[in-house]
Amino acid sequence: MGKIKKRWTLLVSLSMLASLLAGCGGSNDNAAGKNNPDPSGSNASPSASEATAKKVKLTWYLVGDTHKDMDKVMAEWNKMLEKDLNTTVDLKFTTWNDWQTKYNLLLTSGEKIDMIFASSWADFYKLSKQGAFLDLTKLLPEYAPVTWGNVPKDDWGSVTVGGGIYAVPNTNPEYTPSGYVYREDWRKELGLPEFSDLNSIEAYMDAVKTKKHVTPINGLVYDNVNVLFKSWNDFQMIGGTELIGATSYDTPRDIQIVPFTDKYEAWVKKMKEWADKGYWNKNSLSSKQEAGDFIKTGQGAIYWRNPSSAGGFINEVKAKKLNMDIGYFPFTRFHNYVMPTLPSSNAMAIPKSSENPERSLMVLDKLRNDPAYFDLMTYGIEGKHWAKGKDPKSIVIPAPGVDLNVTPRFDIASWGWRYEPNMLKEEGGWDGLDKLKEEFKPISKPDIFGPIYMDYDPVKTELAAVNQVFEQYGKPLMLGLIPDVDAALKTYRDKLKKAGIDKLLAYVKEQSYQYFDEKGIK
């Protein structure tokens, strides 16, 4: 992952648009004609010059948590926006605590929102079909012409639903499989083998617990264990559920209720052993602190991350000069394949409630394509959060003389506007990410599960009931926080049956097979 991954572009007044377009070597008409079958624009919309005549304040939302210096960064950004686009932005965050419930509520409450982070893993396709987002097809060529010209046609296709374009995807191709960051120095000190399989990971945690007297996975634990479970067994979950999926990448049509499989039963029995050995704390389900925080203080040893976020974690440890060596093990090595991140995984959409869609697109276009805007909102304030490196494409974090313990690295969820040509490489940072990309390229396989659209409305009652059972019975079982595994597993399965899991399974199969048939996937 890390997570989290994988994980976010603005525009201009008419005069600045012209200069940017000249630098791109193409006209609005050419850009639109290249990507859009209907580039005529909307006759009802104001022109780009008219769109900035009135000063407006936009409301934008990102997922995740804010940063302690967000007010200072926003003050700088709004100075630039006011000067260039006669605009200011009020940037808000969902936080990671129950973010999905908050996210969906934002889009159904009627709150006036001018732009919001959107993703295939945040129900983008479902919400688009339900009318939550504005169709941008006619607006993009006029109000985001630079972006309209440099986003690949296939990427626009990934955010097209029912013939309309409902988001602006980022342009930052990447791989975001799950994996573990861990104390590599401890592994070497304890004479343990490199991670390669479940046994080597268990041996590491056992030695950390018994010889270093440290809880291996401290703080929040569930995701750290669940991603290992899915990756080790090659379960491919479908439709955003934690309960229904294909038994492997190679058998996409073998879709089952995961808690009813023999692999799940064997796993939860193993997790009971791990819990009893103290690999995590008994209060792990109520903890509010990330496992990575405990690694930094010497009180933890394992934390799940995707390669990109692993790089950020390792770079932070280096920059803070913490006395530890962090390693990274990608779970792709279990089955020797990786799926690239979908373009729709990180995007920006305009809710139907927006009163200023044209201005929002102009701001996004500017943010994405103007390095001054991009650097500020991706890396923070120059001279504080970062400084220029030895070459134009490198960056130093933090700026010289700045203490990361006082001024943390700027790490908001800027995934939605990332544009690869503007991304900077951290000087002296972790070089493992480039090595992993080279490792991933020859074993890359297309993501045949992520694009499956699942509108759960026909089974929403069953889905709600099943999710409640999962929270109450499934999570404690996965973490071995129960006295009797066999009894707890039977109760869990019985409760899922009563909640309607079989009807949910039939629906997931129906929708998945329809997609597989369309794509010729056997």
Short mmCIF file of C-alpha atoms in Angstrom, two decimals:
data_model
loop_
_atom_site.label_atom_id
_atom_site.label_comp_id
_atom_site.label_asym_id
_atom_site.label_seq_id
_atom_site.Cartn_x
_atom_site.Cartn_y
_atom_site.Cartn_z
CA MET A 1 0.00 0.00 0.00
CA GLY A 2 0.50 2.84 2.21
CA LYS A 3 -0.53 2.01 1.92
CA ILE A 4 -1.60 4.90 0.95
CA LYS A 5 0.18 4.85 -1.52
CA LYS A 6 0.16 5.50 -3.90
CA ARG A 7 -0.56 9.31 -2.84
CA TRP A 8 -2.77 15.17 -6.21
CA THR A 9 -3.48 20.89 -10.80
CA LEU A 10 -4.49 24.36 -11.46
CA LEU A 11 -4.84 27.22 -14.00
CA VAL A 12 -4.63 30.73 -14.98
CA SER A 13 -5.98 34.05 -16.07
CA LEU A 14 -6.31 34.46 -19.82
CA SER A 15 -2.92 36.09 -20.29
CA MET A 16 -1.12 33.41 -18.27
CA LEU A 17 -3.01 30.67 -20.06
CA ALA A 18 -1.68 32.00 -23.34
CA SER A 19 1.93 31.95 -22.13
CA LEU A 20 1.58 28.46 -20.71
CA LEU A 21 0.04 27.18 -23.92
CA ALA A 22 2.80 28.74 -25.97
CA GLY A 23 5.31 26.90 -23.81
CA CYS A 24 3.48 23.67 -24.49
CA GLY A 25 3.73 24.23 -28.23
CA GLY A 26 0.05 23.64 -28.98
CA SER A 27 -3.25 25.44 -29.17
CA ASN A 28 -6.44 24.79 -27.25
CA ASP A 29 -8.09 23.53 -30.39
CA ASN A 30 -5.34 21.03 -31.05
CA ALA A 31 -5.39 19.77 -27.49
CA ALA A 32 -9.13 19.37 -27.49
CA GLY A 33 -9.24 17.73 -30.87
CA LYS A 34 -6.64 15.21 -29.83
CA ASN A 35 -8.50 13.99 -26.77
CA ASN A 36 -12.15 14.93 -26.95
CA PRO A 37 -14.70 13.79 -29.52
CA ASP A 38 -16.79 16.89 -28.72
CA PRO A 39 -14.39 19.76 -28.02
CA SER A 40 -16.84 22.52 -28.77
CA GLY A 41 -17.19 23.65 -25.15
CA SER A 42 -20.37 24.85 -23.49
CA ASN A 43 -22.08 27.89 -24.97
CA ALA A 44 -23.64 28.54 -21.58
CA SER A 45 -20.30 28.90 -19.83
CA PRO A 46 -18.45 32.20 -19.53
CA SER A 47 -15.19 32.68 -21.39
CA ALA A 48 -11.90 32.20 -19.53
CA SER A 49 -11.48 35.98 -19.22
CA GLU A 50 -15.03 36.44 -17.94
CA ALA A 51 -14.56 33.56 -15.49
CA THR A 52 -12.04 35.54 -13.43
CA ALA A 53 -13.84 38.90 -13.47
CA LYS A 54 -15.53 38.23 -10.15
CA LYS A 55 -13.51 37.33 -7.06
CA VAL A 56 -14.58 33.97 -5.64
CA LYS A 57 -13.67 31.73 -2.73
CA LEU A 58 -13.60 28.03 -3.60
CA THR A 59 -14.08 25.13 -1.22
CA TRP A 60 -11.90 22.11 -1.93
CA TYR A 61 -11.67 18.79 -0.06
CA LEU A 62 -8.83 16.29 0.18
CA VAL A 63 -8.87 12.92 1.91
CA GLY A 64 -6.67 12.28 4.92
CA ASP A 65 -5.19 14.64 7.44
CA THR A 66 -4.03 18.22 7.28
CA HIS A 67 -0.52 19.45 8.16
CA LYS A 68 0.47 21.59 11.12
CA ASP A 69 1.70 24.31 8.74
CA MET A 70 -1.31 24.13 6.42
CA ASP A 71 -2.50 27.64 7.30
CA LYS A 72 0.89 29.11 6.35
CA VAL A 73 1.00 27.17 3.08
CA MET A 74 -2.55 28.20 2.23
CA ALA A 75 -1.74 31.84 2.94
CA GLU A 76 1.05 31.69 0.35
CA TRP A 77 -1.09 29.81 -2.14
CA ASN A 78 -4.00 32.20 -1.80
CA LYS A 79 -1.73 35.20 -2.39
CA MET A 80 -0.71 33.62 -5.70
CA LEU A 81 -4.27 32.64 -6.61
CA GLU A 82 -5.68 36.05 -5.81
CA LYS A 83 -3.09 37.74 -7.99
CA ASP A 84 -3.34 35.34 -10.94
CA LEU A 85 -6.95 34.16 -10.86
CA ASN A 86 -8.82 36.55 -8.56
CA THR A 87 -9.54 33.50 -6.42
CA THR A 88 -8.91 32.02 -2.98
CA VAL A 89 -9.38 28.44 -1.81
CA ASP A 90 -10.56 27.07 1.51
CA LEU A 91 -8.87 23.65 1.60
CA LYS A 92 -10.49 21.10 3.91
CA PHE A 93 -9.66 17.50 4.84
CA THR A 94 -11.72 14.41 5.68
CA THR A 95 -9.09 13.04 8.12
CA TRP A 96 -8.32 9.32 8.04
CA ASN A 97 -10.64 8.56 10.93
CA ASP A 98 -13.76 7.06 9.35
CA TRP A 99 -12.93 9.03 6.20
CA GLN A 100 -15.13 7.05 3.81
CA THR A 101 -18.32 7.76 5.75
CA LYS A 102 -17.42 11.45 5.89
CA TYR A 103 -16.50 11.49 2.20
CA ASN A 104 -19.83 10.04 1.07
CA LEU A 105 -21.70 12.36 3.43
CA LEU A 106 -20.01 15.39 1.88
CA LEU A 107 -21.35 14.41 -1.52
CA THR A 108 -24.90 13.75 -0.34
CA SER A 109 -25.38 16.54 2.22
CA GLY A 110 -25.70 19.33 -0.31
CA GLU A 111 -22.66 21.18 1.03
CA LYS A 112 -21.28 23.57 -1.59
CA ILE A 113 -17.99 21.98 -2.69
CA ASP A 114 -16.05 23.17 -5.73
CA MET A 115 -13.55 20.32 -6.02
CA ILE A 116 -12.80 17.07 -4.20
CA PHE A 117 -10.27 14.25 -4.40
CA ALA A 118 -11.74 11.30 -6.30
CA SER A 119 -10.59 7.74 -6.73
CA SER A 120 -11.60 4.30 -7.93
CA TRP A 121 -11.00 3.19 -4.32
CA ALA A 122 -13.31 5.95 -3.06
CA ASP A 123 -16.35 4.85 -5.12
CA PHE A 124 -15.60 7.18 -8.04
CA TYR A 125 -17.46 5.06 -10.61
CA LYS A 126 -20.46 4.51 -8.39
CA LEU A 127 -20.69 8.17 -7.40
CA SER A 128 -20.30 9.28 -11.02
CA LYS A 129 -23.19 7.08 -12.14
CA GLN A 130 -25.28 8.38 -9.25
CA GLY A 131 -24.76 11.96 -10.43
CA ALA A 132 -22.51 13.17 -7.61
CA PHE A 133 -19.97 14.76 -9.97
CA LEU A 134 -20.16 17.25 -12.80
CA ASP A 135 -19.50 16.15 -16.39
CA LEU A 136 -16.35 18.08 -17.35
CA THR A 137 -16.20 17.10 -21.01
CA LYS A 138 -17.15 20.51 -22.43
CA LEU A 139 -15.44 22.56 -19.71
CA LEU A 140 -11.97 21.04 -19.85
CA PRO A 141 -10.77 22.36 -23.23
CA GLU A 142 -11.53 25.97 -22.30
CA TYR A 143 -10.81 26.12 -18.57
CA ALA A 144 -8.04 23.53 -18.24
CA PRO A 145 -6.45 23.59 -21.72
CA VAL A 146 -2.92 22.71 -20.64
CA THR A 147 -4.11 19.69 -18.71
CA TRP A 148 -6.50 18.81 -21.54
CA GLY A 149 -3.52 18.64 -23.85
CA ASN A 150 -1.08 16.67 -21.70
CA VAL A 151 -3.25 13.99 -20.09
CA PRO A 152 -2.99 10.81 -22.21
CA LYS A 153 -6.14 9.74 -24.02
CA ASP A 154 -6.28 6.41 -22.18
CA ASP A 155 -6.12 8.25 -18.85
CA TRP A 156 -9.12 10.34 -19.82
CA GLY A 157 -10.81 7.07 -20.68
CA SER A 158 -10.26 5.80 -17.15
CA VAL A 159 -12.38 8.65 -15.72
CA THR A 160 -15.06 8.48 -18.41
CA VAL A 161 -18.39 7.10 -17.24
CA GLY A 162 -21.36 6.78 -19.59
CA GLY A 163 -19.64 8.97 -22.18
CA GLY A 164 -18.83 11.83 -19.81
CA ILE A 165 -15.52 12.80 -18.19
CA TYR A 166 -16.13 13.12 -14.47
CA ALA A 167 -12.66 13.81 -13.07
CA VAL A 168 -9.14 14.95 -13.93
CA PRO A 169 -6.72 12.07 -13.29
CA ASN A 170 -3.19 12.68 -12.15
CA THR A 171 -0.39 11.83 -14.58
CA ASN A 172 2.09 9.99 -12.44
CA PRO A 173 2.36 6.34 -13.51
CA GLU A 174 3.29 4.17 -10.55
CA TYR A 175 3.05 0.83 -8.82
CA THR A 176 1.54 0.79 -5.36
CA PRO A 177 1.54 -2.80 -4.06
CA SER A 178 1.57 -3.44 -0.35
CA GLY A 179 4.69 -4.31 1.59
CA TYR A 180 6.40 -3.89 4.95
CA VAL A 181 8.89 -1.31 6.14
CA TYR A 182 10.82 -2.82 9.03
CA ARG A 183 13.93 -2.47 11.18
CA GLU A 184 16.59 -3.89 8.87
CA ASP A 185 19.30 -3.19 11.45
CA TRP A 186 17.50 -5.41 13.94
CA ARG A 187 17.12 -8.18 11.36
CA LYS A 188 20.87 -8.16 10.77
CA GLU A 189 21.70 -7.83 14.46
CA LEU A 190 19.52 -10.83 15.29
CA GLY A 191 21.03 -12.93 12.50
CA LEU A 192 17.70 -13.47 10.74
CA PRO A 193 17.14 -14.31 7.05
CA GLU A 194 15.84 -11.67 4.66
CA PHE A 195 12.08 -11.55 4.25
CA SER A 196 10.85 -13.96 1.60
CA ASP A 197 7.75 -15.69 2.93
CA LEU A 198 5.43 -15.92 5.92
CA ASN A 199 7.90 -18.01 7.94
CA SER A 200 10.69 -15.45 7.61
CA ILE A 201 8.35 -12.62 8.66
CA GLU A 202 7.16 -14.67 11.65
CA ALA A 203 10.74 -15.46 12.67
CA TYR A 204 11.56 -11.75 12.57
CA MET A 205 8.59 -10.75 14.72
CA ASP A 206 9.31 -13.54 17.18
CA ALA A 207 12.92 -12.43 17.62
CA VAL A 208 11.92 -8.77 17.96
CA LYS A 209 9.44 -9.70 20.70
CA THR A 210 11.58 -12.19 22.62
CA LYS A 211 15.04 -10.66 22.21
CA LYS A 212 14.44 -6.94 21.72
CA HIS A 213 11.36 -6.96 23.99
CA VAL A 214 9.49 -4.77 21.52
CA THR A 215 5.95 -5.26 20.24
CA PRO A 216 6.56 -5.90 16.50
CA ILE A 217 3.34 -4.29 15.18
CA ASN A 218 2.42 -1.60 17.64
CA GLY A 219 -0.51 0.81 17.53
CA LEU A 220 -3.10 0.32 14.77
CA VAL A 221 -2.70 -3.28 13.60
CA TYR A 222 -5.64 -4.47 11.48
CA ASP A 223 -4.53 -3.16 8.09
CA ASN A 224 -0.96 -4.31 8.72
CA VAL A 225 -2.21 -7.87 9.14
CA ASN A 226 -5.01 -7.80 6.57
CA VAL A 227 -2.79 -6.69 3.68
CA LEU A 228 -0.38 -9.50 4.50
CA PHE A 229 -3.26 -11.98 4.52
CA LYS A 230 -4.56 -10.93 1.11
CA SER A 231 -1.12 -10.72 -0.47
CA TRP A 232 0.19 -14.00 0.91
CA ASN A 233 -2.91 -15.89 -0.24
CA ASP A 234 -3.29 -13.86 -3.48
CA PHE A 235 -6.91 -13.01 -2.74
CA GLN A 236 -8.14 -10.29 -5.09
CA MET A 237 -10.93 -8.45 -3.33
CA ILE A 238 -13.65 -7.10 -5.62
CA GLY A 239 -15.86 -4.06 -5.42
CA GLY A 240 -14.29 -2.50 -2.35
CA THR A 241 -15.42 -5.21 0.07
CA GLU A 242 -13.18 -7.00 2.54
CA LEU A 243 -15.18 -10.19 2.28
CA ILE A 244 -15.67 -11.21 -1.35
CA GLY A 245 -12.96 -11.77 -3.92
CA ALA A 246 -11.28 -13.99 -6.49
CA THR A 247 -9.13 -16.75 -5.05
CA SER A 248 -6.16 -15.59 -7.16
CA TYR A 249 -5.19 -13.37 -10.08
CA ASP A 250 -5.08 -16.43 -12.34
CA THR A 251 -8.62 -17.53 -11.38
CA PRO A 252 -10.62 -14.28 -11.61
CA ARG A 253 -13.95 -16.05 -12.00
CA ASP A 254 -13.48 -18.17 -8.89
CA ILE A 255 -15.15 -15.62 -6.63
CA GLN A 256 -15.84 -16.69 -3.06
CA ILE A 257 -16.77 -15.40 0.37
CA VAL A 258 -13.26 -15.19 1.79
CA PRO A 259 -14.14 -15.95 5.46
CA PHE A 260 -15.69 -19.23 4.29
CA THR A 261 -12.49 -20.49 2.66
CA ASP A 262 -10.03 -22.97 4.14
CA LYS A 263 -7.24 -20.42 3.68
CA TYR A 264 -9.06 -17.94 5.88
CA GLU A 265 -9.63 -20.55 8.59
CA ALA A 266 -5.95 -21.50 8.59
CA TRP A 267 -4.98 -17.84 8.68
CA VAL A 268 -7.10 -16.81 11.68
CA LYS A 269 -5.74 -19.78 13.62
CA LYS A 270 -2.22 -18.59 12.82
CA MET A 271 -3.17 -15.05 13.87
CA LYS A 272 -4.41 -16.37 17.21
CA GLU A 273 -0.91 -17.80 17.73
CA TRP A 274 0.68 -14.48 16.81
CA ALA A 275 -1.64 -12.52 19.10
CA ASP A 276 -0.95 -14.86 22.01
CA LYS A 277 2.80 -14.42 21.44
CA GLY A 278 2.38 -10.67 21.78
CA TYR A 279 3.15 -9.62 18.20
CA TRP A 280 0.59 -6.83 18.77
CA ASN A 281 -1.28 -5.44 21.75
CA LYS A 282 -4.72 -6.48 22.90
CA ASN A 283 -6.00 -2.90 22.51
CA SER A 284 -4.91 -2.74 18.86
CA LEU A 285 -8.45 -2.28 17.52
CA SER A 286 -8.99 0.84 19.59
CA SER A 287 -5.54 2.36 19.09
CA LYS A 288 -5.43 5.69 17.25
CA GLN A 289 -1.70 5.73 16.47
CA GLU A 290 -0.07 4.39 13.31
CA ALA A 291 2.37 1.49 13.64
CA GLY A 292 5.01 3.59 11.88
CA ASP A 293 5.04 6.13 14.72
CA PHE A 294 6.22 3.41 17.08
CA ILE A 295 9.04 2.37 14.76
CA LYS A 296 10.42 5.90 14.91
CA THR A 297 10.51 5.78 18.72
CA GLY A 298 12.06 2.31 18.89
CA GLN A 299 8.80 0.73 20.12
CA GLY A 300 7.78 -1.05 16.92
CA ALA A 301 9.33 -2.99 14.04
CA ILE A 302 6.81 -3.43 11.18
CA TYR A 303 4.50 -1.09 9.26
CA TRP A 304 2.68 -1.72 5.96
CA ARG A 305 3.35 0.79 3.16
CA ASN A 306 3.34 0.95 -0.63
CA PRO A 307 6.73 1.67 -2.26
CA SER A 308 6.15 5.41 -2.60
CA SER A 309 5.02 5.93 0.99
CA ALA A 310 7.79 3.59 2.16
CA GLY A 311 10.24 5.96 0.48
CA GLY A 312 8.72 8.90 2.33
CA PHE A 313 8.94 7.03 5.62
CA ILE A 314 12.57 6.01 5.08
CA ASN A 315 13.54 9.51 3.97
CA GLU A 316 11.97 10.96 7.10
CA VAL A 317 13.92 8.55 9.31
CA LYS A 318 17.11 9.59 7.50
CA ALA A 319 16.36 13.31 7.66
CA LYS A 320 15.62 13.11 11.40
CA LYS A 321 18.90 11.23 11.84
CA LEU A 322 17.20 8.49 13.81
CA ASN A 323 19.62 5.77 14.79
CA MET A 324 18.08 3.00 12.72
CA ASP A 325 18.25 1.34 9.30
CA ILE A 326 14.88 0.76 7.63
CA GLY A 327 14.32 -1.93 5.00
CA TYR A 328 11.38 -2.54 2.67
CA PHE A 329 9.89 -5.82 1.47
CA PRO A 330 7.21 -5.69 -1.29
CA PHE A 331 4.60 -8.44 -1.12
CA THR A 332 4.80 -8.76 -4.92
CA ARG A 333 7.60 -11.25 -4.31
CA PHE A 334 5.15 -13.78 -2.90
CA HIS A 335 3.61 -14.44 -6.32
CA ASN A 336 5.99 -12.59 -8.64
CA TYR A 337 3.63 -10.12 -10.29
CA VAL A 338 2.42 -6.56 -9.78
CA MET A 339 -0.48 -4.50 -11.12
CA PRO A 340 0.09 -0.83 -12.05
CA THR A 341 -2.03 1.79 -10.35
CA LEU A 342 -5.12 2.80 -12.35
CA PRO A 343 -5.14 6.41 -13.59
CA SER A 344 -8.48 6.80 -11.82
CA SER A 345 -6.89 5.91 -8.48
CA ASN A 346 -5.86 9.52 -7.88
CA ALA A 347 -7.94 12.29 -9.45
CA MET A 348 -9.84 15.51 -8.76
CA ALA A 349 -13.57 15.86 -9.43
CA ILE A 350 -16.09 18.68 -9.22
CA PRO A 351 -19.24 17.88 -7.22
CA LYS A 352 -22.61 18.77 -8.70
CA SER A 353 -23.04 21.29 -5.87
CA SER A 354 -20.18 23.47 -7.15
CA GLU A 355 -21.10 27.06 -7.98
CA ASN A 356 -17.73 27.77 -9.62
CA PRO A 357 -16.69 24.79 -11.76
CA GLU A 358 -14.93 26.95 -14.35
CA ARG A 359 -12.74 28.65 -11.76
CA SER A 360 -11.96 25.36 -10.04
CA LEU A 361 -10.69 23.90 -13.30
CA MET A 362 -8.55 26.97 -13.89
CA VAL A 363 -7.04 26.63 -10.43
CA LEU A 364 -6.44 22.91 -10.90
CA ASP A 365 -4.81 23.48 -14.28
CA LYS A 366 -2.52 26.08 -12.74
CA LEU A 367 -1.67 23.84 -9.79
CA ARG A 368 -0.82 20.90 -11.96
CA ASN A 369 1.26 22.69 -14.60
CA ASP A 370 2.89 25.74 -13.00
CA PRO A 371 5.95 24.57 -11.01
CA ALA A 372 5.63 27.40 -8.49
CA TYR A 373 2.10 26.29 -7.61
CA PHE A 374 2.91 22.61 -7.84
CA ASP A 375 5.97 22.80 -5.59
CA LEU A 376 4.18 24.81 -2.91
CA MET A 377 1.17 22.51 -2.66
CA THR A 378 3.15 19.29 -3.07
CA TYR A 379 6.29 19.97 -1.03
CA GLY A 380 5.39 22.99 1.10
CA ILE A 381 7.17 26.32 1.60
CA GLU A 382 10.61 26.69 0.03
CA GLY A 383 13.24 27.51 2.63
CA LYS A 384 11.21 25.80 5.34
CA HIS A 385 9.85 22.45 4.24
CA TRP A 386 12.31 22.06 1.38
CA ALA A 387 15.13 23.66 -0.57
CA LYS A 388 16.42 23.39 -4.13
CA GLY A 389 18.85 20.55 -4.77
CA LYS A 390 21.98 20.37 -6.88
CA ASP A 391 19.98 20.20 -10.12
CA PRO A 392 16.55 21.49 -11.21
CA LYS A 393 14.88 18.10 -10.67
CA SER A 394 16.15 17.50 -7.12
CA ILE A 395 14.94 18.71 -3.75
CA VAL A 396 16.35 18.81 -0.21
CA ILE A 397 14.00 17.97 2.68
CA PRO A 398 13.93 19.75 5.05
CA ALA A 399 15.59 23.05 4.18
CA PRO A 400 19.06 23.41 5.71
CA GLY A 401 18.91 24.34 9.37
CA VAL A 402 15.30 23.18 9.82
CA ASP A 403 14.49 20.51 12.42
CA LEU A 404 11.97 17.94 11.15
CA ASN A 405 10.82 17.35 14.71
CA VAL A 406 9.68 20.98 14.82
CA THR A 407 8.69 21.36 11.15
CA PRO A 408 7.51 17.98 9.81
CA ARG A 409 7.81 17.25 6.09
CA PHE A 410 4.84 18.51 4.13
CA ASP A 411 2.92 15.35 3.28
CA ILE A 412 -0.74 16.08 2.59
CA ALA A 413 -2.63 13.84 0.15
CA SER A 414 -1.55 15.78 -2.94
CA TRP A 415 -1.99 12.68 -5.11
CA GLY A 416 -4.87 14.11 -7.16
CA TRP A 417 -2.79 16.73 -9.00
CA ARG A 418 0.55 14.99 -9.37
CA TYR A 419 2.13 15.43 -12.79
CA GLU A 420 5.25 13.38 -13.44
CA PRO A 421 7.26 16.09 -15.29
CA ASN A 422 6.97 18.34 -12.22
CA MET A 423 7.82 15.69 -9.61
CA LEU A 424 11.13 16.27 -7.80
CA LYS A 425 13.49 13.65 -6.44
CA GLU A 426 14.66 13.94 -2.85
CA GLU A 427 18.41 14.47 -2.68
CA GLY A 428 20.14 11.89 -0.50
CA GLY A 429 16.85 10.05 -0.20
CA TRP A 430 15.98 6.40 -0.55
CA ASP A 431 17.09 4.98 -3.89
CA GLY A 432 15.05 1.83 -3.41
CA LEU A 433 12.02 3.20 -5.26
CA ASP A 434 13.83 3.37 -8.60
CA LYS A 435 15.18 -0.14 -8.07
CA LEU A 436 11.70 -1.44 -7.32
CA LYS A 437 10.30 0.15 -10.48
CA GLU A 438 12.88 -1.77 -12.48
CA GLU A 439 11.96 -4.93 -10.59
CA PHE A 440 8.25 -4.39 -11.25
CA LYS A 441 8.35 -3.62 -14.97
CA PRO A 442 9.01 -7.17 -16.25
CA ILE A 443 6.43 -8.74 -13.89
CA SER A 444 3.66 -6.18 -14.49
CA LYS A 445 0.17 -7.50 -15.26
CA PRO A 446 -2.92 -5.42 -16.06
CA ASP A 447 -5.34 -4.65 -13.24
CA ILE A 448 -8.38 -6.70 -14.20
CA PHE A 449 -10.19 -6.15 -10.91
CA GLY A 450 -9.95 -2.43 -10.14
CA PRO A 451 -12.17 -1.25 -13.05
CA ILE A 452 -15.10 -3.49 -12.06
CA TYR A 453 -17.93 -1.08 -11.30
CA MET A 454 -20.14 -2.16 -8.41
CA ASP A 455 -23.35 -0.27 -7.71
CA TYR A 456 -24.48 -1.83 -4.46
CA ASP A 457 -27.86 -0.12 -4.41
CA PRO A 458 -29.78 -3.35 -5.23
CA VAL A 459 -28.16 -5.06 -2.21
CA LYS A 460 -27.54 -2.06 0.03
CA THR A 461 -29.46 -3.59 2.95
CA GLU A 462 -27.37 -6.75 2.84
CA LEU A 463 -24.14 -4.77 2.39
CA ALA A 464 -24.84 -2.63 5.46
CA ALA A 465 -25.69 -5.68 7.56
CA VAL A 466 -22.65 -7.62 6.37
CA ASN A 467 -20.32 -4.70 7.06
CA GLN A 468 -21.66 -4.42 10.58
CA VAL A 469 -20.97 -8.11 11.18
CA PHE A 470 -17.48 -7.69 9.74
CA GLU A 471 -16.69 -4.83 12.12
CA GLN A 472 -18.06 -6.62 15.17
CA TYR A 473 -16.87 -10.17 14.56
CA GLY A 474 -14.44 -10.21 11.62
CA LYS A 475 -11.82 -7.75 12.83
CA PRO A 476 -11.28 -9.30 16.28
CA LEU A 477 -11.07 -12.73 14.64
CA MET A 478 -8.46 -11.55 12.12
CA LEU A 479 -6.31 -10.28 14.99
CA GLY A 480 -6.75 -13.33 17.22
CA LEU A 481 -8.41 -11.24 19.92
CA ILE A 482 -10.87 -13.98 20.85
CA PRO A 483 -10.58 -16.91 23.30
CA ASP A 484 -11.72 -19.71 20.94
CA VAL A 485 -11.03 -19.47 17.18
CA ASP A 486 -13.32 -22.32 16.13
CA ALA A 487 -16.28 -20.94 18.07
CA ALA A 488 -15.63 -17.37 16.91
CA LEU A 489 -15.30 -18.45 13.27
CA LYS A 490 -18.57 -20.39 13.42
CA THR A 491 -20.34 -17.40 14.94
CA TYR A 492 -18.87 -15.08 12.32
CA ARG A 493 -19.96 -17.29 9.44
CA ASP A 494 -23.44 -17.75 10.89
CA LYS A 495 -23.85 -14.01 11.36
CA LEU A 496 -22.69 -13.34 7.80
CA LYS A 497 -25.24 -15.84 6.45
CA LYS A 498 -28.04 -14.18 8.41
CA ALA A 499 -26.91 -10.75 7.21
CA GLY A 500 -27.31 -11.81 3.56
CA ILE A 501 -23.74 -12.55 2.46
CA ASP A 502 -24.96 -15.12 -0.12
CA LYS A 503 -27.12 -12.53 -1.88
CA LEU A 504 -24.16 -10.15 -1.85
CA LEU A 505 -21.92 -12.84 -3.34
CA ALA A 506 -24.41 -13.53 -6.16
CA TYR A 507 -24.52 -9.83 -7.01
CA VAL A 508 -20.73 -9.43 -7.02
CA LYS A 509 -20.41 -12.46 -9.27
CA GLU A 510 -23.06 -11.15 -11.67
CA GLN A 511 -21.38 -7.75 -12.02
CA SER A 512 -17.87 -9.21 -12.22
CA TYR A 513 -18.75 -11.79 -14.87
CA GLN A 514 -20.43 -9.08 -16.93
CA TYR A 515 -17.19 -7.08 -16.90
CA PHE A 516 -15.04 -10.14 -17.60
CA ASP A 517 -17.29 -11.08 -20.54
CA GLU A 518 -16.98 -7.56 -21.99
CA LYS A 519 -13.18 -7.67 -21.71
CA GLY A 520 -12.77 -11.30 -22.79
CA ILE A 521 -11.28 -12.33 -19.44
CA LYS A 522 -11.60 -16.05 -18.86
#
